[in-house]
Structures are given as C-alpha cells and as structure tokens.
C-alpha cells in the first residue's frame, strides 16, 4: 500500500495533538499540514483505529495437517503430555522437533510445524488439566453439587483460614520491620443458615486459632454434627488430633478427605486424592449419615461457599472505607505505584488501624452480613435460623464441664515438691489427707521429681488445671499458688495452718502404718548381754549349760500377707476423681455455667478425664509388623500406660532377639523419651 506511510504519519500526528484543542480543530491543522482534506484525515484515522489496515487474508488448512501417520501423531501427543506432567511444561515446537527426529529414525510420515499446532489444539483439555494439576484438577471440574437447602442448622459446618487484605498495627512489634501486619482468622460457616458458627483472630494462624473458633461456636450455638474443612498442618497437629478424638467420643464425625462416587453395582465408593478406595456404602443415605465430614483442600471446588463468603466479607470491609488496603495483584504499574504512595502516606500520618480496632471492624462487618438478605436463602441468615426454630429445630447446648474437657490442652511438667509450674504460674494440689498418704495417690507429693501429664483449659487457667496420675489416669485438680505478703500477719497465719495440716496428715498416716508394735527391727540390748554370758559359762565348764529358765518365746515376724488389712476407707471423689462405669459420654443438655459450683465443675471435668483410660483401652491400634508393636508398647511403658501380660512378654521376647545396633538405637530412643 503506497499510501500507508501517509496514513501512519497522519495517525501519529493525531495522537500527539494538544489536549487543549478540540478534535475538529486538530483535523483542520493536520489537513493543512499534509495538504489533504478534512474528510480524508477522518477516514485515515478511522481505518487506523479499527485495525483494518493490518487485516491479513484468512489462510486455508493445507494438506500438511493430514500428512501425519498414526504412529507419529501418537508419539507427538504422548511426548507433549508426558513432558507437561513430568517436567512441568512443554512447547509445541519442542514436541514437534522430538517427534520429527523420532519419525526420521522410524520412517514415519510427519507434517509441518504449523500442523503440529493444529494437532496440539485438538488434544482434550481434560488430559492437559490432568497433566498439569493431577486428579485434584479434575476433582475441581467434576465436583458433586450438593443441595444445601435440606440441611438443618449446624448439621454441616465449613472451616477455613483467611488473611485479610488490610494492614493493621502489630501489638507485639519489636521494631519497624514488623510494625504492620495483616491480621489472620479461622472461621467456621454453617451451610444451612450461612451464619458464622465461630471465628477466632490471631496474628499468625495456628492450631489454637482453629480450636478457639470451634469453641466459640459451641458456646454460641451448641453442638454441631459434622465438619468440612481444610486438611492443613494446624488442623492435623497433635493438639487438633486430641480434640478430634474427644469430639468423636461426643458423637461428632471426623473423617479423612474423600469423594463419593457411584459404582456399576449401584454402591457408593469413597476414593482419596490418590484414587484408592477407602470405604464402600450400600446407599447414598448411608454414606451421608455415617461419613459427612470430608476434609477439603484450599481452592477445592467444594469449598466455594466459604470462598465466596470471604470475598463478600472483604467487600463489606472496603465499603467501610478502612485504611491500609493491600494493593491487588492484577493491577497496572501506575496503579501499583499510586497504591504504594497511598499506603505510605497512611502509615506516615497514623491512619492505619490498631489490631483491636480492626477486629472490631470485622465483627461489625459480620453483623452486617448476618443481617442482610442472602441471595441463595431469600432472607438474612438470622431470619433463616428463626424460621428453623419455628419449624421445630432446637439447639443442643453442651454442658460447660464437657466444653472445658473437650478443648483441654496437654503438656508434660516436672513435679517439684508438691507443685508444678505452667506458663510461669505455680499450681498446687489439694490438702493432704491420711488416705492420700497411705495409698500414695491423689496428690503431687507422690510424684516428686517426676514428669506428669498436665491438662489445662487455655481459656481459664485459674479454674481448669489438672495433673494426670501415671498409670491410673486419675485427675488431680490443681489451683494456683497464692503468694502471700510477708507483712500481712493474717495471710502468714493461714499459710502456717495449711502447712501444719499437711504435716499432721503425714504424721497420722505414719502412725497408722506403724501401729503394729509386734513388728520389731532391733532387739533389746539386755538379751544380747545374757547370750554372751551363757556362752562364756559353757566354754569354761566344757559342757553345754542347760538353762533352767524357760526360754522366752521369740516374737513372730508379721509378714505382709498375714497382717490384718487396715480398715479400708472410701477415697473422696474430690481426691480420686474416679468413676466406676462411664459408658458413653452423657447427652448434652442446656445448663448454664453460672448454676455450677466450683466443686461440681472440677469434679465433673476430672471424671471426664478419668474416663479416657477406658476409651484408650478400647482403641488399641492394629500393628503392621512386630517393630511397630514394640515401639507402641515402649511408648506406653514410658508414658505410664496400661500394658497386659501378653504385651510385657512380647517386649521381653523381642528384646532378646535384638542385635547390638538395635539395642543402642532403642536405648537412645528411650533416653530421648524420658528426657522430654
């Protein structure tokens, strides 16, 4: 096109026009400069902007597309998909060059490089997805749609973590580097009502954030039936596993991630992410009843409801015009520069919210979300809950003692005298009694300089710390040590009285234990003198001296098995914390914490801890080999757990067959276990 340089020059001059003049004036100046008419200028500019100047003729598909032999095309497809799966990516040109070289060696027919792009586009997108993302990518495409309208309130809750798109001040900042942070939370969302079951905020997401949010939901709405959450490290930690085990005993379902598929025989099978069958159900109703909890992963299609919830929550926060908004990822360079300047100005002028202030804004946003109409519900989440209550649904509240037991944490602490130290605070057990000293149980004094398991309520350390007696699993209720003022005579007198009571209990128990005076360790000195004198007389007279005195009977040594048993006295429940028959966990009932006395609360929690010995015995694991069984018995032995005679015999037989390397390994293993 001979006129193309002129058209390009006209269009370039039009783009460089001054913003202070109108388009009509610009057309006149350009026409005067290039000696053309104004309509011609407009036509040139319109053709350049529409792209018609660069239109190329549409090509036709040539015969080279059909020149490929079946073997060459199969090799090209195989290499292209395998390279994506094993290497992470592959260009069509690279796959074509490799196929071309292989075709030359094998004598196959092959087309041009352009035809390779046509064949690459004809490969199924699902196979490309499988090569790039594995089965998880297909799981997101072929996910099962569930009808959430048939769920009852809190029958299924979804949990996930979230990092907010706003900066706030770090309350624990040590310098300028960590002065500002992005707050994190863990949230449980009810699928039936879309209400927030529980939420917990933290500077860094961890296991305690998960359990605290779950506990908040139990306090607010009562017991839930099943969960569906991310299978992350915090959800699968030791603390989370312990809490999951207690909740399972309470009637809540917790299972691994799986998906439900219908087989050819009309049964429903469960497959994990690796495609392995983990369970079979006769019907879908049976599956939904027994296996509702499915662990999902981040960005899984099944977790879309909670992902949409977080997007809505962020939009509500933006509508509040909060400062410190994080710049988006898909923004242009000028927008990114302006966002950085805006954030720096807000930090410099003290506009960034504090951590507590930001949390209050999030709570306000949650209240807005629960009060406004939800598109899928046709009403607000709060109104949906009220409708369910009018239809006959009632919440199942949990006893506060059960709540404290379910969310207790565990730690190992060394006993120092009659107390232990937890989080910088000393705790002491109940006052000593004769029964405690005689039976050597129910008190920390029995385990001086030993490590014991401590259960404590992280939300209420002043009224929820228990020491677990090794072997018996009895819970000893502890209380914080009261440090007195040395100038306060009343407190000093009270502590002296407490000390005298404990000493008196030990003295009385010792008196009872040594009450049988017929048991003697040392004989009287006078009898030894008479014996030596009789021996001297016998040697002098050269014959055995017959004593005319009747021999005094030697008192019989009372053996332990012949001794009369002491009168057994029943141990108070506040000491032993033992329960004869626990059975299953009690049914939940609505009982407010204010109606419980401190003694009833501690006694109830101790009973629930003591019941774990029976549950642990019933949940004996299945061992893969003898080594796994030996390590389990060794851990039970060091932890003070119950071992049967069969387990002890197995340990002895297994240790007798060890070589020197195994002996050295398990000796080191035991030292590390004891030294925790």
XYZ file of C-alpha atoms in Angstrom, residues 65 118 258 300 430 447 490 590 632:
9
model
C -2.312 -31.468 8.541
C -3.377 -27.732 14.950
C -12.728 -38.433 50.227
C -11.193 -27.084 46.205
C -5.467 -30.452 97.321
C 5.411 -37.939 92.096
C -3.336 -12.904 108.669
C -28.659 -26.850 78.251
C 3.922 -48.796 70.728
